[in-house]
Amino acid sequence: MLAVLFATFGFVFFDRLALNYLSPFFKDELGLDNSDIGLLGGIPALTWALAGLSMGYLSDRKDRRKPFLIGAIVVFTLFSAMSGLVGGLASLLLLRAIMGGAEGAVLPLAQPMMIYSSSPRRRGLNMGLVQGSSAGLLGGILGPIVTVQLAEAFGWRAAFLATVVPGTLLALLVLKFVRDLRLQDPATIAQDDADGAPSVPGDDRASMRFVDAVRTRNVLVCLVIAIFYLTWFTTTQTFAPLYLSEVKGFDGGQLSFALTGIGIAWVIWGALVPGISDRIGRKPAMIGFTSLAVLAPLAVIGIDSPVLLFLALAVTYTGLGCFTLLMATIPAETVPRHLVATCLGLIMGVGEVVGGFIAPWLAGRLSDSFGLQVSMLISSGAALVVVLLAFALKETAPARVGVSA
């Protein structure tokens, strides 16, 4: 399950970030400006948010995940590939919106399956591998290398069309190898109790309502943190390629090499941050590693050497490991099982609407007026706000709250 879900969510980010890496190739051909690029980067976030919230609720109600996951993979693969057939902004926006909706369903389906299949001492690490390292390896490392090389060799349209092959393979792997974990089945609950699966102290697994869950401190704080962390992530991913290409004059090879530093960091920190949080606690991990993430956009502005920028991004791009904590692990350790997917979808949805959709569009507008460096400053400032908000979190790591591992 870990291997297949790792590949599935990694390919989600390969598809989502392909547009950012290819924007220098199609921007002039389609007659787009920076605000258009920001809108294209943000529109999948809007539909991602709506799908995440609705699919989280539906999967909790139906207690089914595998059929929805297969359907989501098929849809986002198809519409990502169709992005290579567009003739202008409107058609590209429509296709990316539908694609984002299908991709948004994946995380609320995958992470509950992962958390209840993991022992407490491996919970953070496994969830980090699914949500963090997978996105780094496929979206951050292979993404800029494969998409840029395909675009230079065959054109940017071919780079989009090629995504249909791995997407089809992943749907078949999920169909064959992933078990449809029924989280509300009495036998599953009894086994999870024996294995030490996450639960809410004093909760009978049925008494807490959704409105009560939303009012808990951790869910509220994670909701707000998600807005600013998605601003950090989406704004950096959308405008860093353009900044390096247009302002610093990086060619295709230099661009893909420098941005691969993000992918290296994504793979390493995506698993290491949640893994470390299993030992030192979720809260100190969020504070410490987000402090490093503040520096990543500033490195894009301040470092002119592709080699040094690669190294700087590899060290400072720690945020996707923190994403796993705020969007999955901390909420799942705070609310009972029958509300996990719904709360995960809510946190992801609120963050995607404001931080993933509105923020990059606003950053694009400001960049048109004041220069692309503004987008990187917005990104860095958003991460700094997260550092301050993280002090309000309540610790949930089993090793830090007396739950035996």
Coordinates of C-alpha atoms in Angstrom, one line a residue:
M1 CA 0.0 0.0 0.0
L2 CA 2.8 2.4 0.9
A3 CA 4.6 1.9 -2.4
V4 CA 1.5 2.3 -4.6
L5 CA 0.1 5.3 -2.7
F6 CA 3.6 6.8 -2.8
A7 CA 3.7 6.5 -6.6
T8 CA 0.1 7.8 -6.9
F9 CA 0.4 11.0 -4.9
G10 CA 3.8 11.6 -6.5
F11 CA 2.3 11.5 -9.9
V12 CA -0.4 13.9 -8.8
F13 CA 2.3 16.5 -8.2
F14 CA 4.1 15.6 -11.4
D15 CA 1.0 16.6 -13.2
R16 CA 0.2 19.6 -11.1
L17 CA 3.7 21.1 -11.3
A18 CA 4.2 20.3 -15.0
L19 CA 2.5 23.5 -16.0
N20 CA 4.9 25.6 -13.9
Y21 CA 8.0 24.0 -15.5
L22 CA 6.5 24.4 -18.9
S23 CA 5.3 28.0 -18.5
P24 CA 8.4 29.5 -20.1
F25 CA 7.8 27.5 -23.2
F26 CA 4.1 28.3 -23.8
K27 CA 3.7 31.7 -22.2
D28 CA 4.5 33.8 -25.3
E29 CA 2.8 31.3 -27.7
L30 CA -0.5 31.6 -25.9
G31 CA -0.1 35.3 -25.2
L32 CA -0.1 35.1 -21.4
D33 CA 1.2 37.6 -18.8
N34 CA 2.3 37.0 -15.2
S35 CA -1.2 37.3 -13.8
D36 CA -2.5 34.7 -16.3
I37 CA 0.3 32.3 -15.1
G38 CA -0.7 33.0 -11.5
L39 CA -4.3 32.2 -12.4
L40 CA -3.3 29.0 -14.1
G41 CA -1.2 28.0 -11.2
G42 CA -4.1 28.7 -8.8
I43 CA -7.1 27.3 -10.6
P44 CA -6.3 23.7 -9.8
A45 CA -6.0 24.7 -6.2
L46 CA -9.6 26.0 -6.2
T47 CA -11.1 22.8 -7.6
W48 CA -8.6 20.7 -5.6
A49 CA -10.1 22.3 -2.5
L50 CA -13.7 21.7 -3.4
A51 CA -13.0 18.1 -4.4
G52 CA -10.9 17.4 -1.3
L53 CA -13.7 18.6 1.1
S54 CA -16.5 16.8 -0.7
M55 CA -14.5 13.5 -1.2
G56 CA -13.4 13.5 2.4
Y57 CA -17.0 13.8 3.5
L58 CA -18.3 11.2 1.0
S59 CA -15.6 8.6 1.8
D60 CA -16.2 9.0 5.5
R61 CA -20.0 8.5 5.0
K62 CA -19.6 5.5 2.6
D63 CA -16.5 4.1 4.3
R64 CA -15.1 3.4 0.8
R65 CA -11.9 4.7 -0.7
K66 CA -10.4 2.4 -3.4
P67 CA -13.1 3.0 -6.1
F68 CA -13.0 6.7 -5.7
L69 CA -9.2 6.7 -5.8
I70 CA -9.1 4.8 -9.1
G71 CA -11.7 7.1 -10.6
A72 CA -9.7 10.2 -9.5
I73 CA -6.5 8.8 -11.2
V74 CA -8.2 8.2 -14.5
V75 CA -9.8 11.6 -14.6
F76 CA -6.8 13.7 -13.7
T77 CA -4.6 11.7 -16.1
L78 CA -6.9 12.3 -19.0
F79 CA -7.3 16.0 -18.5
S80 CA -3.7 16.6 -17.8
A81 CA -2.8 15.0 -21.1
M82 CA -5.5 17.1 -22.8
S83 CA -3.7 20.3 -21.7
G84 CA -1.3 19.7 -24.6
L85 CA -4.2 20.3 -27.0
V86 CA -5.3 23.8 -25.9
G87 CA -5.3 26.9 -28.1
G88 CA -5.5 29.6 -25.4
L89 CA -6.0 30.7 -21.8
A90 CA -9.7 29.8 -21.5
S91 CA -9.4 26.2 -22.6
L92 CA -6.3 25.6 -20.5
L93 CA -8.0 27.0 -17.5
L94 CA -11.0 24.7 -18.0
L95 CA -8.8 21.6 -18.3
R96 CA -6.6 22.4 -15.4
A97 CA -9.7 23.1 -13.2
I98 CA -11.1 19.7 -14.0
M99 CA -7.7 18.1 -13.4
G100 CA -7.3 19.8 -10.1
G101 CA -10.7 18.6 -9.0
A102 CA -9.7 15.0 -9.6
E103 CA -6.3 15.4 -8.0
G104 CA -7.8 17.0 -4.9
A105 CA -9.6 13.8 -4.1
V106 CA -6.4 11.7 -3.7
L107 CA -5.0 12.9 -0.4
P108 CA -8.2 12.6 1.7
L109 CA -8.5 9.1 0.3
A110 CA -4.9 8.0 0.7
Q111 CA -3.8 9.3 4.0
P112 CA -6.6 7.7 6.2
M113 CA -5.7 4.4 4.5
M114 CA -2.0 5.0 5.4
I115 CA -2.4 6.2 9.0
Y116 CA -4.6 3.2 10.0
S117 CA -2.2 0.8 8.3
S118 CA 0.9 2.1 10.2
S119 CA 2.2 1.5 13.7
P120 CA 2.5 4.6 16.0
R121 CA 6.3 4.7 15.8
R122 CA 6.1 4.7 11.9
R123 CA 3.0 6.8 11.5
G124 CA 4.6 10.1 10.7
L125 CA 7.3 8.6 8.6
N126 CA 4.9 6.6 6.4
M127 CA 2.5 9.6 6.0
G128 CA 5.5 11.7 5.1
L129 CA 6.6 9.3 2.5
V130 CA 3.2 9.3 0.9
Q131 CA 2.6 13.0 0.9
G132 CA 6.1 14.6 1.0
S133 CA 8.8 12.4 -0.5
S134 CA 6.6 11.1 -3.3
A135 CA 5.8 14.6 -4.5
G136 CA 9.5 15.5 -4.3
L137 CA 10.8 12.6 -6.2
L138 CA 8.2 12.6 -9.0
G139 CA 7.1 16.2 -9.0
G140 CA 10.2 18.0 -7.8
I141 CA 13.1 15.9 -9.2
L142 CA 11.7 14.0 -12.2
G143 CA 9.2 16.8 -13.0
P144 CA 11.6 19.6 -14.1
I145 CA 14.0 17.1 -15.8
V146 CA 11.5 15.1 -17.8
T147 CA 9.1 18.0 -18.7
V148 CA 11.8 20.4 -19.7
Q149 CA 13.7 17.9 -21.8
L150 CA 10.5 16.7 -23.5
A151 CA 9.5 20.3 -24.2
E152 CA 13.0 21.1 -25.7
A153 CA 13.0 18.0 -27.8
F154 CA 9.4 17.6 -28.9
G155 CA 7.5 20.8 -27.8
W156 CA 5.6 21.6 -24.7
R157 CA 2.4 20.0 -26.0
A158 CA 4.1 16.6 -26.2
A159 CA 5.2 16.9 -22.6
F160 CA 1.6 17.2 -21.4
L161 CA 0.4 14.4 -23.7
A162 CA 3.1 12.0 -22.3
T163 CA 1.5 11.9 -18.9
V164 CA -1.3 9.6 -20.0
V165 CA 1.1 6.6 -19.9
P166 CA 2.1 6.6 -16.2
G167 CA -1.4 7.6 -15.1
T168 CA -2.9 4.5 -16.8
L169 CA -0.3 2.3 -15.1
L170 CA -1.0 3.7 -11.7
A171 CA -4.8 3.1 -12.0
L172 CA -4.0 -0.5 -12.7
L173 CA -1.6 -0.8 -9.8
V174 CA -4.2 0.6 -7.4
L175 CA -6.8 -1.8 -8.8
K176 CA -4.6 -4.8 -8.2
F177 CA -2.6 -4.1 -5.1
V178 CA -4.5 -1.6 -2.8
R179 CA -6.9 -3.1 -0.3
D180 CA -10.0 -1.0 0.4
L181 CA -9.5 -0.4 4.1
R182 CA -12.9 -0.1 5.9
L183 CA -12.1 2.2 8.8
Q184 CA -15.5 1.9 10.5
D185 CA -15.7 -1.9 10.4
P186 CA -15.9 -3.3 14.0
A187 CA -13.1 -5.8 13.2
T188 CA -10.8 -3.1 11.9
I189 CA -11.5 -0.9 15.0
A190 CA -10.7 -3.8 17.3
Q191 CA -7.5 -4.6 15.5
D192 CA -6.5 -0.9 15.5
D193 CA -7.1 -0.7 19.3
A194 CA -4.7 -3.7 19.7
D195 CA -2.1 -2.1 17.4
G196 CA -2.3 1.4 19.0
A197 CA -3.9 3.2 16.1
P198 CA -4.6 6.9 16.7
S199 CA -7.6 7.8 18.8
V200 CA -8.9 10.8 20.7
P201 CA -8.4 10.4 24.5
G202 CA -11.8 9.9 26.2
D203 CA -13.7 9.7 22.9
D204 CA -15.9 6.7 22.2
R205 CA -15.2 7.0 18.4
A206 CA -18.8 8.1 17.7
S207 CA -19.7 10.9 20.0
M208 CA -17.7 13.8 18.5
R209 CA -19.6 15.7 15.8
F210 CA -17.9 17.5 12.9
V211 CA -18.7 20.9 14.3
D212 CA -17.0 19.8 17.6
A213 CA -13.9 18.6 15.7
V214 CA -13.6 21.9 13.8
R215 CA -13.6 23.8 17.1
T216 CA -10.6 21.9 18.5
R217 CA -7.5 24.0 18.8
N218 CA -5.4 21.9 16.5
V219 CA -7.9 21.8 13.7
L220 CA -8.5 25.5 13.9
V221 CA -4.8 26.3 13.9
C222 CA -4.1 23.9 11.1
L223 CA -6.8 25.6 9.0
V224 CA -5.1 28.9 9.3
I225 CA -1.6 27.5 8.9
A226 CA -2.7 25.8 5.7
I227 CA -3.6 29.1 4.1
F228 CA -0.2 30.6 4.7
Y229 CA 1.7 27.4 3.9
L230 CA -0.1 26.9 0.6
T231 CA 0.7 30.6 -0.2
W232 CA 4.4 29.7 0.4
F233 CA 4.2 26.6 -1.7
T234 CA 2.1 27.6 -4.7
T235 CA 3.6 31.1 -5.1
T236 CA 7.2 29.7 -5.0
Q237 CA 6.3 26.8 -7.4
T238 CA 4.5 29.1 -9.8
F239 CA 6.9 32.0 -10.1
A240 CA 10.4 30.6 -9.3
P241 CA 10.7 29.2 -12.9
L242 CA 9.7 32.5 -14.4
Y243 CA 11.9 34.5 -12.1
L244 CA 15.0 32.4 -12.9
S245 CA 14.2 32.4 -16.6
E246 CA 13.2 36.0 -17.1
V247 CA 15.1 37.9 -14.4
K248 CA 18.3 35.8 -14.0
G249 CA 18.4 34.5 -17.6
F250 CA 18.8 30.8 -16.7
D251 CA 18.6 28.6 -19.8
G252 CA 16.6 25.4 -19.8
G253 CA 19.4 23.3 -18.4
Q254 CA 20.3 25.7 -15.7
L255 CA 16.6 26.1 -14.8
S256 CA 15.9 22.4 -14.5
F257 CA 19.1 21.8 -12.5
A258 CA 18.5 24.6 -10.0
L259 CA 14.9 23.5 -9.4
T260 CA 15.9 19.9 -9.0
G261 CA 17.3 21.2 -5.6
I262 CA 13.6 21.6 -4.6
G263 CA 13.0 18.0 -5.6
I264 CA 16.0 16.7 -3.6
A265 CA 14.8 18.6 -0.5
W266 CA 11.3 17.4 -1.1
V267 CA 12.3 13.8 -1.1
I268 CA 14.6 14.0 1.9
W269 CA 12.7 16.4 4.1
G270 CA 9.3 15.1 3.0
A271 CA 10.0 11.9 5.0
L272 CA 12.6 13.1 7.5
V273 CA 10.5 15.9 9.0
P274 CA 7.5 13.7 9.9
G275 CA 9.9 10.9 10.9
I276 CA 11.8 13.3 13.3
S277 CA 8.4 14.5 14.6
D278 CA 7.7 10.9 15.7
R279 CA 10.6 11.4 18.1
I280 CA 10.7 15.1 19.1
G281 CA 7.1 16.0 18.7
R282 CA 4.9 17.5 15.9
K283 CA 5.0 21.1 17.3
P284 CA 8.8 21.6 17.5
A285 CA 9.2 19.9 14.1
M286 CA 6.7 22.4 12.6
I287 CA 8.5 25.4 14.2
G288 CA 12.0 24.4 13.4
F289 CA 11.6 23.2 9.8
T290 CA 9.3 26.0 8.8
S291 CA 11.9 28.5 10.0
L292 CA 14.2 27.0 7.3
A293 CA 11.4 27.2 4.7
V294 CA 11.3 31.0 5.2
L295 CA 14.7 31.1 3.5
A296 CA 14.0 29.1 0.3
P297 CA 12.2 32.0 -1.7
L298 CA 14.9 34.4 -0.5
A299 CA 17.6 32.1 -2.0
V300 CA 15.8 32.3 -5.4
I301 CA 16.3 36.1 -5.3
G302 CA 19.7 36.3 -3.7
I303 CA 21.7 33.5 -5.4
D304 CA 22.8 33.8 -9.0
S305 CA 24.8 30.6 -9.4
P306 CA 22.7 27.5 -10.5
V307 CA 24.9 25.3 -8.5
L308 CA 24.7 27.3 -5.3
L309 CA 21.0 27.8 -5.7
F310 CA 20.6 24.0 -6.1
L311 CA 22.4 23.5 -2.8
A312 CA 20.5 26.3 -1.0
L313 CA 17.1 25.0 -2.1
A314 CA 18.1 21.4 -1.1
V315 CA 18.8 22.6 2.5
T316 CA 15.9 25.1 3.0
Y317 CA 13.0 23.7 1.1
T318 CA 11.6 21.8 4.1
G319 CA 7.9 22.8 3.9
L320 CA 6.5 19.7 2.3
G321 CA 7.5 17.6 5.3
C322 CA 5.6 20.1 7.4
F323 CA 2.6 19.8 5.0
T324 CA 2.2 16.2 6.1
L325 CA 2.0 17.2 9.7
L326 CA -0.5 20.0 9.4
M327 CA -2.7 18.5 6.7
A328 CA -2.7 14.9 7.8
T329 CA -0.9 13.7 10.9
I330 CA -1.9 16.3 13.5
P331 CA -5.6 16.4 12.5
A332 CA -5.7 12.6 12.4
E333 CA -4.3 12.4 15.9
T334 CA -6.8 15.0 17.1
V335 CA -10.2 13.8 15.8
P336 CA -11.9 10.3 15.8
R337 CA -11.7 8.0 12.8
H338 CA -15.2 8.8 11.5
L339 CA -14.2 12.4 10.9
V340 CA -10.5 12.0 9.8
A341 CA -11.1 12.3 6.0
T342 CA -13.6 15.1 6.4
C343 CA -11.3 17.2 8.5
L344 CA -8.3 16.5 6.2
G345 CA -10.4 17.6 3.3
L346 CA -11.5 20.8 5.1
I347 CA -8.0 21.8 6.1
M348 CA -6.6 21.1 2.6
G349 CA -9.6 22.8 1.0
V350 CA -9.4 26.1 3.0
G351 CA -5.7 26.3 2.4
E352 CA -6.0 25.6 -1.3
V353 CA -8.8 28.2 -1.9
V354 CA -7.0 31.1 -0.2
G355 CA -3.3 30.1 -0.3
G356 CA -3.4 28.0 -3.5
F357 CA -5.8 30.0 -5.7
I358 CA -6.1 33.6 -4.5
A359 CA -2.5 34.1 -3.4
P360 CA -0.7 33.2 -6.7
W361 CA -3.2 35.3 -8.7
L362 CA -2.5 38.2 -6.4
A363 CA 1.2 37.6 -6.5
G364 CA 1.0 37.6 -10.3
R365 CA -0.8 40.9 -10.3
L366 CA 1.7 42.5 -8.0
S367 CA 4.6 41.0 -10.0
D368 CA 3.2 42.6 -13.2
S369 CA 3.3 46.0 -11.4
F370 CA 6.5 45.7 -9.2
G371 CA 8.6 42.9 -10.6
L372 CA 8.7 39.1 -10.1
Q373 CA 10.8 39.4 -7.0
V374 CA 7.6 40.4 -5.1
S375 CA 6.2 36.9 -5.5
M376 CA 9.3 35.5 -3.7
L377 CA 8.9 38.0 -0.9
I378 CA 5.2 37.1 -0.5
S379 CA 6.2 33.4 -0.3
S380 CA 8.9 34.0 2.4
G381 CA 6.6 36.2 4.5
A382 CA 3.8 33.6 4.4
A383 CA 6.2 31.0 5.8
L384 CA 7.2 33.4 8.6
V385 CA 3.6 33.7 9.6
V386 CA 3.4 29.9 9.9
V387 CA 6.3 29.8 12.3
L388 CA 4.4 32.1 14.6
L389 CA 1.1 30.2 14.3
A390 CA 2.8 26.9 15.0
F391 CA 3.4 27.9 18.6
A392 CA -0.3 27.6 19.2
L393 CA -0.4 23.9 18.3
K394 CA -1.2 21.2 20.9
E395 CA 1.2 18.2 20.8
T396 CA -0.2 15.0 19.5
A397 CA 2.9 12.7 18.8
P398 CA 2.4 9.4 20.7
A399 CA 6.0 9.5 22.0
R400 CA 5.4 12.9 23.5
V401 CA 1.9 12.4 25.0
G402 CA 2.4 9.1 26.8
V403 CA 1.0 6.7 24.3
S404 CA 3.2 3.6 24.1
A405 CA 4.8 2.8 20.8

